[in-house]
Coordinates of C-alpha atoms in Angstrom, one line a residue:
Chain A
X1112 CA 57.8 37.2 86.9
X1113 CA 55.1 34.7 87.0
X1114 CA 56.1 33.8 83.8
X1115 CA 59.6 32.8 85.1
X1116 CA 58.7 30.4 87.5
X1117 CA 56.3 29.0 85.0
X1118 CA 59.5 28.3 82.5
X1119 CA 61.5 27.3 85.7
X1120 CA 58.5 24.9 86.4
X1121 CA 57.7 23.6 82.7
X1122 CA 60.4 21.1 82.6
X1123 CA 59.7 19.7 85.6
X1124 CA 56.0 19.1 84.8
X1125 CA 57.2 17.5 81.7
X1126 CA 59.6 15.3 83.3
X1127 CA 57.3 12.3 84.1
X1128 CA 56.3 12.3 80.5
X1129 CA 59.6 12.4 78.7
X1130 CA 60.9 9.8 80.6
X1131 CA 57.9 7.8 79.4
X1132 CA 58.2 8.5 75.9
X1133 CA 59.6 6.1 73.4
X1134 CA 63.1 6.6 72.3
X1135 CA 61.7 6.9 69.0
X1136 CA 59.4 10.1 69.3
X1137 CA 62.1 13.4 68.6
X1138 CA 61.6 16.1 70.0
X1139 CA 60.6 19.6 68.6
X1140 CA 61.4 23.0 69.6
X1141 CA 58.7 25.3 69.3
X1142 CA 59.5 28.6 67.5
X1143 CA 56.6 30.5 69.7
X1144 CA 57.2 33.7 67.9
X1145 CA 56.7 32.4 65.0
X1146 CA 53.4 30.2 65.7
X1147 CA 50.1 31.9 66.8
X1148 CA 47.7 30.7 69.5
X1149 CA 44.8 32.3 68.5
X1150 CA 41.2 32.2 69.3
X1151 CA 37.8 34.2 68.0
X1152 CA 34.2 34.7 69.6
X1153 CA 31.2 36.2 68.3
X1154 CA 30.5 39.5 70.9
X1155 CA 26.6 41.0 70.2
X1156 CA 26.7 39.4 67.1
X1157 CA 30.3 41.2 65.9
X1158 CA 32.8 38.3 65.6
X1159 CA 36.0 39.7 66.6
X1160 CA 39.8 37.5 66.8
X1161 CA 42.1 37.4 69.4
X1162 CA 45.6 35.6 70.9
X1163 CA 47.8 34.5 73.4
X1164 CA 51.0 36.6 73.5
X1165 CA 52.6 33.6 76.5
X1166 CA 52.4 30.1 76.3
X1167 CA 54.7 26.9 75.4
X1168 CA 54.7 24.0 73.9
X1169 CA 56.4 20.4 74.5
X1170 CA 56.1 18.5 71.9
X1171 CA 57.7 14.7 70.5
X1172 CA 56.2 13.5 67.5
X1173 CA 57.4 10.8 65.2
X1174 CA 55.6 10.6 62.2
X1175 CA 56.4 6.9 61.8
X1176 CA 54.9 6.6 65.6
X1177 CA 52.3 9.5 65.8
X1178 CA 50.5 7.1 68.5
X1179 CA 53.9 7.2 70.8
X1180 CA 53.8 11.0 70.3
X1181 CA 52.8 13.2 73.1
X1182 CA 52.2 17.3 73.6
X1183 CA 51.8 19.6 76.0
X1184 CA 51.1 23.5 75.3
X1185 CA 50.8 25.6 78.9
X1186 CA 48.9 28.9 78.1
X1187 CA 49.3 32.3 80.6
X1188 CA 45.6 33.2 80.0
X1189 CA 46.4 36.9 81.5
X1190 CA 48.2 37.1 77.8
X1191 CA 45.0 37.2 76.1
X1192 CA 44.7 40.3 73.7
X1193 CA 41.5 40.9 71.6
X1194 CA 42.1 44.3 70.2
X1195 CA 39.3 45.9 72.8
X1196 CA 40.5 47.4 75.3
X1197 CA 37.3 46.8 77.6
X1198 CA 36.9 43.3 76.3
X1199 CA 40.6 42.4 77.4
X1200 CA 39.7 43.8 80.8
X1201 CA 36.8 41.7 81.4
X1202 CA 38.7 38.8 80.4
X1203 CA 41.2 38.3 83.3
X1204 CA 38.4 38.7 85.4
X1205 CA 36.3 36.2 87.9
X1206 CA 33.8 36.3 85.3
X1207 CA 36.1 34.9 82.7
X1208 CA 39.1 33.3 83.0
X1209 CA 39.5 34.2 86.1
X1210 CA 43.3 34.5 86.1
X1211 CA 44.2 34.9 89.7
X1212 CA 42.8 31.7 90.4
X1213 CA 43.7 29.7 87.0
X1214 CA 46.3 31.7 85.7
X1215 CA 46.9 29.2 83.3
X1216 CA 45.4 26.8 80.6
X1217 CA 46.8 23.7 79.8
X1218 CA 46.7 21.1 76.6
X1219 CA 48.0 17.8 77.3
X1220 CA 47.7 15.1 73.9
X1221 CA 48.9 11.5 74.3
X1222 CA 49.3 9.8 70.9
X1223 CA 48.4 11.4 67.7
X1224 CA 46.0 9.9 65.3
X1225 CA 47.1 9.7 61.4
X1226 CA 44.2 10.3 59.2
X1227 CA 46.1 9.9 55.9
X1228 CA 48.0 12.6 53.9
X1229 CA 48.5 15.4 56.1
X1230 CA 46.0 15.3 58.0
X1231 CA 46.0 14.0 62.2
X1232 CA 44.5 14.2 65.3
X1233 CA 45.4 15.2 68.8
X1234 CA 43.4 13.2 71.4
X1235 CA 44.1 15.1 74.4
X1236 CA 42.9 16.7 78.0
X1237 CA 42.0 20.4 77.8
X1238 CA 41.4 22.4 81.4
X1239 CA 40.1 25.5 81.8
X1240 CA 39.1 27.5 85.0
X1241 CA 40.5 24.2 86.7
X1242 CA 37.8 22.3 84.4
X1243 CA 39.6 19.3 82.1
X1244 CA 37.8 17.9 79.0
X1245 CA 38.5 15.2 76.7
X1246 CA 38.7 17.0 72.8
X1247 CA 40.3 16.1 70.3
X1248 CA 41.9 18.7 68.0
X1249 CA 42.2 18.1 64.0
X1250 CA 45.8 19.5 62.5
X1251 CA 47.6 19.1 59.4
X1252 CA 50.9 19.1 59.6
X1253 CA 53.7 19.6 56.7
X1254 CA 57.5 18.5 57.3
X1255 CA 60.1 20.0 55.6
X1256 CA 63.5 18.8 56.5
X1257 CA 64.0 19.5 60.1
X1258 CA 60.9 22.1 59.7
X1259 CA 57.5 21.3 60.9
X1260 CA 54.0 23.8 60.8
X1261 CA 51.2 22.2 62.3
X1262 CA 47.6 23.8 62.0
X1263 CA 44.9 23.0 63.7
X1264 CA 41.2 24.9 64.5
X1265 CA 39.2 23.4 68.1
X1266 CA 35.5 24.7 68.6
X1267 CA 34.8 24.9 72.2
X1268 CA 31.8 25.7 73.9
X1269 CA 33.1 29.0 76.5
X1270 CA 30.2 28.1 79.2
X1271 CA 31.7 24.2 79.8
X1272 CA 34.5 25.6 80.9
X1273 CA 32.8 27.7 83.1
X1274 CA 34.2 30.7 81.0
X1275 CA 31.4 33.5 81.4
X1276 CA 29.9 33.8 84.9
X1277 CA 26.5 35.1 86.0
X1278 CA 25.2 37.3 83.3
X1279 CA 27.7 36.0 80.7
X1280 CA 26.3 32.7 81.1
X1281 CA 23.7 33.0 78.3
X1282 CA 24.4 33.5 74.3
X1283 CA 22.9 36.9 74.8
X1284 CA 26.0 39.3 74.7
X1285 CA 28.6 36.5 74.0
X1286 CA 28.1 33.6 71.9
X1287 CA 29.1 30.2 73.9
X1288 CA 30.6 28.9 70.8
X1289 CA 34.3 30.0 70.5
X1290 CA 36.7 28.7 68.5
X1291 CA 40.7 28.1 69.1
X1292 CA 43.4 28.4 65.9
X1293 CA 46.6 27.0 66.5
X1294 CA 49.3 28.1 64.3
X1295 CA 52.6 26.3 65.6
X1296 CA 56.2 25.9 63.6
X1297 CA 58.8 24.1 65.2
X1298 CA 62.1 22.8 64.6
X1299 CA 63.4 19.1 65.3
X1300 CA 65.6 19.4 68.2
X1301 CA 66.6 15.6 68.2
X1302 CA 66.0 13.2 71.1
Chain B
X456 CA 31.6 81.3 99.3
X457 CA 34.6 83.3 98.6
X458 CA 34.9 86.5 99.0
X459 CA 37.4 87.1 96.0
X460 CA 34.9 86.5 93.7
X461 CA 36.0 88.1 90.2
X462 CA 33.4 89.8 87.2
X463 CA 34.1 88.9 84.3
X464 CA 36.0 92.2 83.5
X465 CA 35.3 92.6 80.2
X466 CA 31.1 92.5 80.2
X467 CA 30.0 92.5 83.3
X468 CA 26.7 91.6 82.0
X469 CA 27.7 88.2 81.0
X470 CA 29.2 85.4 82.4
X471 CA 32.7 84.7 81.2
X472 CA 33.4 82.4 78.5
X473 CA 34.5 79.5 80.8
X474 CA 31.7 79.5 82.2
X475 CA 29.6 79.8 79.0
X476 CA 31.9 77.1 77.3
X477 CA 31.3 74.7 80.8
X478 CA 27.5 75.5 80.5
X479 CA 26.8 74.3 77.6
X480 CA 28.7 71.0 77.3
X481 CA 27.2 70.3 80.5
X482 CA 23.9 71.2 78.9
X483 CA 24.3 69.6 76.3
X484 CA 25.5 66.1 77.4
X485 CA 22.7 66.3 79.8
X486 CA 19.7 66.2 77.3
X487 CA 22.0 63.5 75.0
X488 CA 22.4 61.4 78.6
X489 CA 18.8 61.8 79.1
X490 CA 17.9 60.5 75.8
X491 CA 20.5 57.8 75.5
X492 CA 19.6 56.8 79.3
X493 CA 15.2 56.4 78.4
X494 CA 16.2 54.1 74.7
X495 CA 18.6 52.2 76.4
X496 CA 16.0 51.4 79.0
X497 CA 12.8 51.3 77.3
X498 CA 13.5 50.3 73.3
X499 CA 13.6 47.0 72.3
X500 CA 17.5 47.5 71.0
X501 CA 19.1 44.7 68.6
X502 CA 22.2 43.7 72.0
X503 CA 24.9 45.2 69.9
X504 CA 23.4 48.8 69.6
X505 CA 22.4 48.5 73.4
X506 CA 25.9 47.6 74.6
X507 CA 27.4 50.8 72.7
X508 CA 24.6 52.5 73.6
X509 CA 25.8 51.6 77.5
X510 CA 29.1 52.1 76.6
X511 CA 28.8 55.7 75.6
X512 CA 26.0 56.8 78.0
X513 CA 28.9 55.8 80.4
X514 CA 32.0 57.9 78.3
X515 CA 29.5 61.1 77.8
X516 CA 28.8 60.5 82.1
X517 CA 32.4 60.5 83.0
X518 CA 32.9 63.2 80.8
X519 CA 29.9 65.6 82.3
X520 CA 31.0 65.3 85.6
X521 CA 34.8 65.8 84.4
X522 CA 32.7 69.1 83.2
X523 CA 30.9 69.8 86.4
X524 CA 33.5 69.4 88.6
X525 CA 35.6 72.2 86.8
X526 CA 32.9 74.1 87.3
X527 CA 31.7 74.6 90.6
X528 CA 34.9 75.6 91.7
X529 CA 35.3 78.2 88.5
X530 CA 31.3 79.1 89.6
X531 CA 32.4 79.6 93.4
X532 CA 35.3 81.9 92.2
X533 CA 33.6 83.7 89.7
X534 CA 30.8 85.8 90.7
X535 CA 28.3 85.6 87.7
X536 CA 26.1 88.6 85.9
X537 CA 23.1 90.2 88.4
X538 CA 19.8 89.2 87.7
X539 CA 17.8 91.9 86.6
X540 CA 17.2 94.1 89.4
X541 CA 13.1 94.6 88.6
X542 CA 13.3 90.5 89.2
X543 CA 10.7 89.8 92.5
X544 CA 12.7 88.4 95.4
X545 CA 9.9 85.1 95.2
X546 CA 11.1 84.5 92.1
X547 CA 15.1 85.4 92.9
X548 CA 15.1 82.7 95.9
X549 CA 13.4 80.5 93.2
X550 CA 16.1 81.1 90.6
X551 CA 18.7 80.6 93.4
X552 CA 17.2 77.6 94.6
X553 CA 16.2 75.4 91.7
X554 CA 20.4 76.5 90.3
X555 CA 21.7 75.0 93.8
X556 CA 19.0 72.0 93.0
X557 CA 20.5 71.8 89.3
X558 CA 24.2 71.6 90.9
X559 CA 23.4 68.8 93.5
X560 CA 22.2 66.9 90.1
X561 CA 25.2 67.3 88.3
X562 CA 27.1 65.6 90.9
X563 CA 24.7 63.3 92.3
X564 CA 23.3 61.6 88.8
X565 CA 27.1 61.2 87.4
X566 CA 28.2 60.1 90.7
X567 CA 25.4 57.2 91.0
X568 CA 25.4 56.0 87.5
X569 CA 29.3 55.7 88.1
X570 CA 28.6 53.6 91.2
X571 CA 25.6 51.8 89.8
X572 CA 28.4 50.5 86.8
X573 CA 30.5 49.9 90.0
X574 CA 27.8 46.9 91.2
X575 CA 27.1 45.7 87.9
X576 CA 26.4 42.1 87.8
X577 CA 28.4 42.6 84.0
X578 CA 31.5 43.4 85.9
X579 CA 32.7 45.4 82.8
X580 CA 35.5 47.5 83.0
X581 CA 34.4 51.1 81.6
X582 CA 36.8 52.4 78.8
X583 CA 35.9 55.8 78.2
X584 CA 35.1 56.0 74.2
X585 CA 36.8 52.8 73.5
X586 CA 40.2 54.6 74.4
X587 CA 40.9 55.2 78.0
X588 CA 40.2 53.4 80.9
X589 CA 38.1 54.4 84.1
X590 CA 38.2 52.7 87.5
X591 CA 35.4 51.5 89.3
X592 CA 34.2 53.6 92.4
X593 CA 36.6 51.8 95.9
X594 CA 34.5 49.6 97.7
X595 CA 31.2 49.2 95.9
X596 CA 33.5 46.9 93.3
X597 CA 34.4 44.6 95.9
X598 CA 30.9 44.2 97.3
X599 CA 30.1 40.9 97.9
X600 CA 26.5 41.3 97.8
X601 CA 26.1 42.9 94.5
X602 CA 23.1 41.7 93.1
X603 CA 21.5 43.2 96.3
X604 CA 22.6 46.8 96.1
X605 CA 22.8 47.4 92.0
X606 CA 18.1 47.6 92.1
X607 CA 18.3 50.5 94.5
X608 CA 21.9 52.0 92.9
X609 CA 19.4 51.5 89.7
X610 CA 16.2 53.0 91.1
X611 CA 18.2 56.0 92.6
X612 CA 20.0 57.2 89.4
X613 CA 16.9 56.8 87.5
X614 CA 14.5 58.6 89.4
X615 CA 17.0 61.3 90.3
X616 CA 17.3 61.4 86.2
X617 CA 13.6 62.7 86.3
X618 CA 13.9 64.8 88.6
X619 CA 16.8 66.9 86.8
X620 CA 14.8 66.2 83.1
X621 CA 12.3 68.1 85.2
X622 CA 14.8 71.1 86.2
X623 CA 16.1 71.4 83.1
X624 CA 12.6 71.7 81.0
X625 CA 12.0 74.6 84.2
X626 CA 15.2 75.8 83.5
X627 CA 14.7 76.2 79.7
X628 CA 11.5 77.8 80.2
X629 CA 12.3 80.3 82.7
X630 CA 15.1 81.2 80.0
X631 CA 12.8 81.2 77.4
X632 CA 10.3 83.2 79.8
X633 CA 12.8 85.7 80.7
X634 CA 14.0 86.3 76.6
X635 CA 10.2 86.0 75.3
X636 CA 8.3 87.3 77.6
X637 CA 10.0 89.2 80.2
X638 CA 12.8 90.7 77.5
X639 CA 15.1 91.1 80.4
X640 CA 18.1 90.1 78.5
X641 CA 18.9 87.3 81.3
X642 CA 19.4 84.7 78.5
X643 CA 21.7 86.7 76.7
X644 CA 24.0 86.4 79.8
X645 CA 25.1 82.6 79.2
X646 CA 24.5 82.7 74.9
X647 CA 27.5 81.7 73.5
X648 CA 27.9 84.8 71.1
X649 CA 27.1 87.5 73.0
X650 CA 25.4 90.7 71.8
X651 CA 25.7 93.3 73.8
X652 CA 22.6 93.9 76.5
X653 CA 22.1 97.3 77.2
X654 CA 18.5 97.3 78.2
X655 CA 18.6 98.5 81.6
X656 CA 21.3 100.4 84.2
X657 CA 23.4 97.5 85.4
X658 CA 22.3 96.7 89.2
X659 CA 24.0 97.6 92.3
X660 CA 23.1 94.8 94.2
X661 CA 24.5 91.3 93.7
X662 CA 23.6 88.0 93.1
X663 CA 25.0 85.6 96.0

């Protein structure tokens, strides 16, 4: 239901920025079903891996004008699954993401770096718990026809986001450092 | 106390295997609770083995008080065995009271550890054995003052934790009393595989 009005609203938060993109950036569809969101955490010293079963990307990238590209990935963060079923409890919570006040994370990238070969950057804003942060996520990215996989790994640290409250706020139980794969294929949809 | 109160029918020298099955989890989960409860408290634990450690001292809780639940109703509706009548009424009202004693324990230690999760500054949702999930107790979840009430939730299901270690080394000694010393047969009443007791006329009068 949520979810609805968050499709219903996606466009128009994009709006502003594909009217400011360059004729030349196309377009590409994101194949969510396909791509993983994932990201992994070190719990009392057992790492364990998890995902984001809603979230969507906007994305137009050129790669003769990655700089003129732009992205933005909008993530439901009451999707997150860890494969504990006590661990995805206490996630939702105020403690964590806090999903009744933030239900959502968001991505936003202007202009993509090229670092020769394969290999870019995505310079971008990324908000948490209502906290934004400039980081910049490293991806490759291999084209095939109208085909495109992009994959990228972020380390974050949980506690600047404010993610882990009170007694979570230490390394003790949970490690700070947490670490976000993106897995994304997508097809040109033209521009 | 109900007046319907049925003997077990088939030895009335024992108590029925319901309540022999009951007694014995509950015993049981007791002395693992009790040992689970003073290393999670007072070992220096490597975090992971003290968070499972937590974990399943909660799952083995939930599941004793599952456990005594079922049986106070089965216990009020099933008259057990009569103590053996050459048993001095001193040490009857003794027997009688430190059982009601050992009841009020069974519901009250469960019943605060279950609150004490309830205004835990970890906020952790309890997932019985990793499998199925438990609410929190109403209210105490959505106290705003927390931090202030978990110490004496704490203090009060660790102290009252003593208290029923205490009853239940009594209670295992006056069984041990009654079979070593006494050779009454009492014990045999709740053993799980019952020999027969024969060793005096079953008593007219009964045990409230």
């Amino acid at each position: 239901m949520k979810f609805r009005y968050l499709l219903a609203a996606l466009p128009l938060a994009a709006a502003p920025l594909l009217a400011a993109a360059p004729a030349t950036a196309a377009d590409w569809a994101v194949d969510t079903a396909k791509s993983r969101l994932g990201f992994s955490g070190v719990q009392t010293g057992a790492p364990f891996q998890g995902g984001f079963g809603k979230w969507s990307a906007e994305i137009a990238f050129d790669p003769a004008h990655p700089e003129a590209g732009h992205a933005q990935v909008t993530i439901d963060l009451a999707s997150a699954r860890s494969g504990d079923p006590q661990r995805d409890g206490a996630l939702p919570q105020t403690d964590w993401f806090n999903v009744k006040q933030f239900p959502e994370a968001r991505f936003e990238a202007t202009g993509f770096v090229a670092k020769g070969g394969n290999a870019y950057e995505a310079p971008g804003k990324l908000t948490i718990r209502g906290i934004a942060k400039d980081v910049v996520l490293p991806f490759t990215l291999e084209i095939t026809g109208d085909k495109a996989e992009a994959k990228g790994h972020l380390n974050l640290v949980r506690t600047g986001f404010g993610v882990g409250q009170g007694v979570w706020a230490t390394g003790e139980w949970v490690a700070l450092d947490v670490g976000v794969d993106v897995d994304l294929v997508a097809t040109k949809s033209g521009s | 106390m109900s007046r319907r109160t049925a003997r077990n029918r088939s030895n009335p020298d024992r108590y029925d295997p319901v309540a022999i099955a009951l007694h014995w989890v509950i015993g049981v989960g007791i002395l693992t609770l009790i040992a689970m409860g003073l290393a999670m408290t007072h070992l220096a634990l490597a975090p992971m083995t003290k968070f499972q450690l937590y974990q399943l001292h909660k799952s083995i809780g939930v599941t004793v008080l599952i456990a005594v639940l079922l049986r106070v109703p089965w216990r009020l509706t099933h008259r057990p065995p009569s103590l053996p009548t050459a048993m001095p009424p001193l040490e009857r009202r003794a027997a009688e009271g430190a059982h009601g004693l050992l009841y009020a324990l069974m519901l009250a230690i469960p019943l605060t550890g279950w609150a004490l999760v309830s205004v835990s500054p970890f906020n952790l949702p309890t997932v019985l054995y990793g499998m199925v999930p438990w609410p929190h107790l109403p209210v105490l979840a959505d106290l705003p003052n927390k931090a202030a009430v978990e110490p004496a939730v704490k203090f009060i299901h660790g102290k009252l934790a003593w208290v029923l270690a205490a009853l239940v080394t009594l209670h295992a000694g006056a069984a041990l009393r009654h079979h070593f010393v006494l050779r009454d047969g009492v014990l045999h009443r709740m053993l799980p595989f019952g020999r027969r007791q024969a060793q005096e006329p079953r008593p007219e009068e009964p045990r409230s």
